[in-house]
PDB file of C-alpha atoms in Angstrom:
ATOM      1  CA  MET A   1     -67.289-224.581-115.002  1.00  0.00           C
ATOM      2  CA  LEU A   2     -64.835-223.890-112.188  1.00  0.00           C
ATOM      3  CA  SER A   3     -64.137-227.605-111.808  1.00  0.00           C
ATOM      4  CA  LEU A   4     -63.382-227.992-115.527  1.00  0.00           C
ATOM      5  CA  SER A   5     -61.108-224.949-115.392  1.00  0.00           C
ATOM      6  CA  ILE A   6     -59.134-226.335-112.467  1.00  0.00           C
ATOM      7  CA  ALA A   7     -58.962-229.846-113.897  1.00  0.00           C
ATOM      8  CA  PHE A   8     -58.274-229.046-117.542  1.00  0.00           C
ATOM      9  CA  VAL A   9     -58.003-225.415-118.660  1.00  0.00           C
ATOM     10  CA  ILE A  10     -55.317-224.202-116.241  1.00  0.00           C
ATOM     11  CA  PRO A  11     -53.146-227.352-116.523  1.00  0.00           C
ATOM     12  CA  LEU A  12     -53.327-227.135-120.348  1.00  0.00           C
ATOM     13  CA  PHE A  13     -51.478-223.802-120.175  1.00  0.00           C
ATOM     14  CA  PHE A  14     -48.476-225.645-118.743  1.00  0.00           C
ATOM     15  CA  HIS A  15     -48.724-229.264-119.973  1.00  0.00           C
ATOM     16  CA  LYS A  16     -49.613-231.281-123.040  1.00  0.00           C
ATOM     17  CA  PHE A  17     -53.197-232.490-123.436  1.00  0.00           C
ATOM     18  CA  LEU A  18     -52.201-236.154-123.174  1.00  0.00           C
ATOM     19  CA  ASP A  19     -50.384-235.526-119.856  1.00  0.00           C
ATOM     20  CA  VAL A  20     -53.369-233.638-118.426  1.00  0.00           C
ATOM     21  CA  ALA A  21     -55.841-236.309-119.564  1.00  0.00           C
ATOM     22  CA  LEU A  22     -53.753-239.188-118.195  1.00  0.00           C
ATOM     23  CA  PHE A  23     -53.204-237.444-114.865  1.00  0.00           C
ATOM     24  CA  TYR A  24     -56.933-236.674-114.608  1.00  0.00           C
ATOM     25  CA  LEU A  25     -57.802-240.331-115.291  1.00  0.00           C
ATOM     26  CA  LEU A  26     -55.220-241.506-112.745  1.00  0.00           C
ATOM     27  CA  VAL A  27     -56.417-239.154-110.004  1.00  0.00           C
ATOM     28  CA  THR A  28     -60.121-239.831-110.554  1.00  0.00           C
ATOM     29  CA  GLY A  29     -59.452-243.576-110.740  1.00  0.00           C
ATOM     30  CA  VAL A  30     -57.525-243.639-107.464  1.00  0.00           C
ATOM     31  CA  THR A  31     -60.158-241.461-105.790  1.00  0.00           C
ATOM     32  CA  GLY A  32     -62.924-243.773-106.983  1.00  0.00           C
ATOM     33  CA  ILE A  33     -61.156-246.879-105.707  1.00  0.00           C
ATOM     34  CA  VAL A  34     -60.441-245.301-102.310  1.00  0.00           C
ATOM     35  CA  LEU A  35     -64.054-244.174-101.896  1.00  0.00           C
ATOM     36  CA  ALA A  36     -65.365-247.577-102.972  1.00  0.00           C
ATOM     37  CA  VAL A  37     -63.134-249.326-100.430  1.00  0.00           C
ATOM     38  CA  VAL A  38     -64.183-246.951 -97.649  1.00  0.00           C
ATOM     39  CA  PHE A  39     -67.879-247.457 -98.371  1.00  0.00           C
ATOM     40  CA  GLN A  40     -67.459-251.233 -98.631  1.00  0.00           C
ATOM     41  CA  LEU A  41     -65.630-251.406 -95.289  1.00  0.00           C
ATOM     42  CA  ALA A  42     -68.296-249.280 -93.628  1.00  0.00           C
ATOM     43  CA  HIS A  43     -71.414-250.929 -95.019  1.00  0.00           C
ATOM     44  CA  CYS A  44     -70.662-254.270 -96.707  1.00  0.00           C
ATOM     45  CA  VAL A  45     -69.152-256.293 -93.889  1.00  0.00           C
ATOM     46  CA  GLU A  46     -70.353-259.143 -91.697  1.00  0.00           C
ATOM     47  CA  GLU A  47     -71.326-256.911 -88.784  1.00  0.00           C
ATOM     48  CA  ALA A  48     -73.501-254.473 -90.734  1.00  0.00           C
ATOM     49  CA  GLU A  49     -77.190-255.244 -90.688  1.00  0.00           C
ATOM     50  CA  PHE A  50     -79.463-254.949 -93.706  1.00  0.00           C
ATOM     51  CA  PRO A  51     -82.938-254.454 -92.255  1.00  0.00           C
ATOM     52  CA  LEU A  52     -85.956-254.561 -94.517  1.00  0.00           C
ATOM     53  CA  PRO A  53     -88.989-252.314 -94.142  1.00  0.00           C
ATOM     54  CA  GLN A  54     -92.079-253.714 -92.474  1.00  0.00           C
ATOM     55  CA  GLU A  55     -94.236-255.464 -95.043  1.00  0.00           C
ATOM     56  CA  ASN A  56     -97.536-253.693 -94.364  1.00  0.00           C
ATOM     57  CA  THR A  57     -96.294-250.133 -93.939  1.00  0.00           C
ATOM     58  CA  LEU A  58     -92.929-250.151 -95.760  1.00  0.00           C
ATOM     59  CA  ARG A  59     -91.544-248.287 -92.724  1.00  0.00           C
ATOM     60  CA  MET A  60     -88.317-249.208 -91.002  1.00  0.00           C
ATOM     61  CA  GLU A  61     -88.715-250.740 -87.574  1.00  0.00           C
ATOM     62  CA  ASN A  62     -86.109-248.556 -85.855  1.00  0.00           C
ATOM     63  CA  ALA A  63     -85.596-244.815 -85.680  1.00  0.00           C
ATOM     64  CA  TRP A  64     -83.125-243.130 -88.016  1.00  0.00           C
ATOM     65  CA  ASP A  65     -80.257-242.922 -85.509  1.00  0.00           C
ATOM     66  CA  ILE A  66     -80.564-246.573 -84.474  1.00  0.00           C
ATOM     67  CA  HIS A  67     -80.665-247.535 -88.145  1.00  0.00           C
ATOM     68  CA  GLN A  68     -77.403-245.644 -88.732  1.00  0.00           C
ATOM     69  CA  VAL A  69     -75.643-247.494 -85.912  1.00  0.00           C
ATOM     70  CA  GLU A  70     -76.952-250.906 -86.979  1.00  0.00           C
ATOM     71  CA  THR A  71     -76.086-250.556 -90.664  1.00  0.00           C
ATOM     72  CA  THR A  72     -72.651-248.944 -90.343  1.00  0.00           C
ATOM     73  CA  VAL A  73     -69.268-250.117 -89.049  1.00  0.00           C
ATOM     74  CA  ASP A  74     -66.193-248.073 -88.111  1.00  0.00           C
ATOM     75  CA  PHE A  75     -62.658-249.279 -88.812  1.00  0.00           C
ATOM     76  CA  ALA A  76     -59.097-248.420 -87.772  1.00  0.00           C
ATOM     77  CA  ARG A  77     -60.265-245.880 -85.207  1.00  0.00           C
ATOM     78  CA  LYS A  78     -56.885-245.708 -83.480  1.00  0.00           C
ATOM     79  CA  SER A  79     -54.879-245.193 -86.680  1.00  0.00           C
ATOM     80  CA  TRP A  80     -54.044-241.525 -87.055  1.00  0.00           C
ATOM     81  CA  LEU A  81     -52.684-242.264 -90.533  1.00  0.00           C
ATOM     82  CA  VAL A  82     -55.905-243.874 -91.804  1.00  0.00           C
ATOM     83  CA  SER A  83     -57.961-241.084 -90.209  1.00  0.00           C
ATOM     84  CA  TRP A  84     -55.773-238.448 -91.816  1.00  0.00           C
ATOM     85  CA  LEU A  85     -55.731-240.086 -95.264  1.00  0.00           C
ATOM     86  CA  LEU A  86     -59.500-240.649 -95.281  1.00  0.00           C
ATOM     87  CA  GLY A  87     -60.484-237.390 -93.631  1.00  0.00           C
ATOM     88  CA  GLY A  88     -62.190-239.244 -90.788  1.00  0.00           C
ATOM     89  CA  LEU A  89     -64.327-241.484 -93.028  1.00  0.00           C
ATOM     90  CA  ASN A  90     -63.117-244.509 -91.065  1.00  0.00           C
ATOM     91  CA  PHE A  91     -65.491-243.166 -88.382  1.00  0.00           C
ATOM     92  CA  GLN A  92     -68.556-243.886 -90.497  1.00  0.00           C
ATOM     93  CA  ILE A  93     -71.016-244.222 -87.604  1.00  0.00           C
ATOM     94  CA  GLU A  94     -70.107-240.771 -86.323  1.00  0.00           C
ATOM     95  CA  HIS A  95     -70.054-239.404 -89.867  1.00  0.00           C
ATOM     96  CA  HIS A  96     -73.632-240.618 -90.368  1.00  0.00           C
ATOM     97  CA  LEU A  97     -74.888-239.432 -86.996  1.00  0.00           C
ATOM     98  CA  PHE A  98     -73.126-236.058 -87.033  1.00  0.00           C
ATOM     99  CA  PRO A  99     -72.523-235.066 -90.676  1.00  0.00           C
ATOM    100  CA  ARG A 100     -72.061-231.378 -89.856  1.00  0.00           C
ATOM    101  CA  ILE A 101     -69.425-231.866 -87.176  1.00  0.00           C
ATOM    102  CA  CYS A 102     -65.793-231.598 -88.242  1.00  0.00           C
ATOM    103  CA  HIS A 103     -64.111-234.988 -88.608  1.00  0.00           C
ATOM    104  CA  VAL A 104     -61.319-234.057 -86.189  1.00  0.00           C
ATOM    105  CA  HIS A 105     -63.861-234.558 -83.389  1.00  0.00           C
ATOM    106  CA  TYR A 106     -64.870-238.076 -84.501  1.00  0.00           C
ATOM    107  CA  PRO A 107     -62.348-239.956 -82.301  1.00  0.00           C
ATOM    108  CA  ALA A 108     -63.706-238.306 -79.140  1.00  0.00           C
ATOM    109  CA  LEU A 109     -67.292-238.633 -80.364  1.00  0.00           C
ATOM    110  CA  SER A 110     -66.816-242.335 -81.118  1.00  0.00           C
ATOM    111  CA  LYS A 111     -66.129-243.053 -77.448  1.00  0.00           C
ATOM    112  CA  ILE A 112     -69.296-241.220 -76.422  1.00  0.00           C
ATOM    113  CA  VAL A 113     -71.393-242.904 -79.123  1.00  0.00           C
ATOM    114  CA  GLU A 114     -70.034-246.350 -78.241  1.00  0.00           C
ATOM    115  CA  GLU A 115     -70.770-245.782 -74.547  1.00  0.00           C
ATOM    116  CA  THR A 116     -74.273-244.508 -75.335  1.00  0.00           C
ATOM    117  CA  CYS A 117     -74.946-247.527 -77.538  1.00  0.00           C
ATOM    118  CA  ARG A 118     -73.863-249.836 -74.727  1.00  0.00           C
ATOM    119  CA  GLU A 119     -76.128-247.934 -72.321  1.00  0.00           C
ATOM    120  CA  PHE A 120     -79.150-248.436 -74.620  1.00  0.00           C
ATOM    121  CA  GLY A 121     -78.329-252.024 -75.587  1.00  0.00           C
ATOM    122  CA  LEU A 122     -77.256-251.288 -79.168  1.00  0.00           C
ATOM    123  CA  ARG A 123     -74.316-253.065 -80.738  1.00  0.00           C
ATOM    124  CA  TYR A 124     -71.581-250.660 -81.820  1.00  0.00           C
ATOM    125  CA  HIS A 125     -69.320-252.294 -84.400  1.00  0.00           C
ATOM    126  CA  ALA A 126     -65.765-251.220 -85.099  1.00  0.00           C
ATOM    127  CA  HIS A 127     -62.906-253.145 -86.673  1.00  0.00           C
ATOM    128  CA  LYS A 128     -59.634-252.521 -84.877  1.00  0.00           C
ATOM    129  CA  THR A 129     -57.639-252.274 -88.111  1.00  0.00           C
ATOM    130  CA  LEU A 130     -58.088-251.613 -91.808  1.00  0.00           C
ATOM    131  CA  LEU A 131     -57.075-255.216 -92.495  1.00  0.00           C
ATOM    132  CA  ALA A 132     -59.743-256.539 -90.117  1.00  0.00           C
ATOM    133  CA  GLY A 133     -62.328-254.552 -92.069  1.00  0.00           C
ATOM    134  CA  VAL A 134     -61.038-255.873 -95.397  1.00  0.00           C
ATOM    135  CA  LEU A 135     -61.135-259.466 -94.142  1.00  0.00           C
ATOM    136  CA  SER A 136     -64.687-258.998 -92.840  1.00  0.00           C
ATOM    137  CA  HIS A 137     -65.678-257.585 -96.227  1.00  0.00           C
ATOM    138  CA  PHE A 138     -64.246-260.607 -98.037  1.00  0.00           C
ATOM    139  CA  ARG A 139     -66.020-263.006 -95.645  1.00  0.00           C
ATOM    140  CA  TRP A 140     -69.259-261.093 -96.306  1.00  0.00           C
ATOM    141  CA  LEU A 141     -68.687-261.337-100.077  1.00  0.00           C
ATOM    142  CA  ARG A 142     -68.071-265.066 -99.748  1.00  0.00           C
ATOM    143  CA  ARG A 143     -71.263-265.503 -97.741  1.00  0.00           C
ATOM    144  CA  MET A 144     -73.236-263.484-100.290  1.00  0.00           C
ATOM    145  CA  GLY A 145     -71.839-265.706-103.059  1.00  0.00           C
ATOM    146  CA  LEU A 146     -73.135-268.908-101.496  1.00  0.00           C
ATOM    147  CA  SER A 147     -76.419-270.190-102.865  1.00  0.00           C
ATOM    148  CA  SER A 148     -77.841-270.525 -99.362  1.00  0.00           C
ATOM    149  CA  ALA A 149     -77.277-266.841 -98.522  1.00  0.00           C
ATOM    150  CA  PRO A 150     -80.444-264.940 -97.529  1.00  0.00           C
TER     151      PRO A 150
END
């Protein structure tokens, strides 16, 4: 009820219904596209793994934390602008491993997580830029579109 009041009731006191409806559609549309792009760059790229459960037990081979590192990729970690605009969601590995820690700590955490992964022989994947993540996503889409893709 509060959400509907903030989105519709209060604005309707000051603006026409058509303006409120169009603005709501615009804002929710942009938000949806941004979230979709973030999730695609973090999970649907060449470097992300897609492990299947073991056939007999339907259990995953690796522990939860290893699974998070293997199936997630960071991007644009050094871009303060991307981090600010996305609220730290470009640090997806850290977001998955430490969901209750404030995103302002993700840059420092990412160095520790990357070092720990190296220490334990895990691959830590991070695209240097947003564009590198987008290009990896498109290469992954292309590979998935080929008939010989697994």
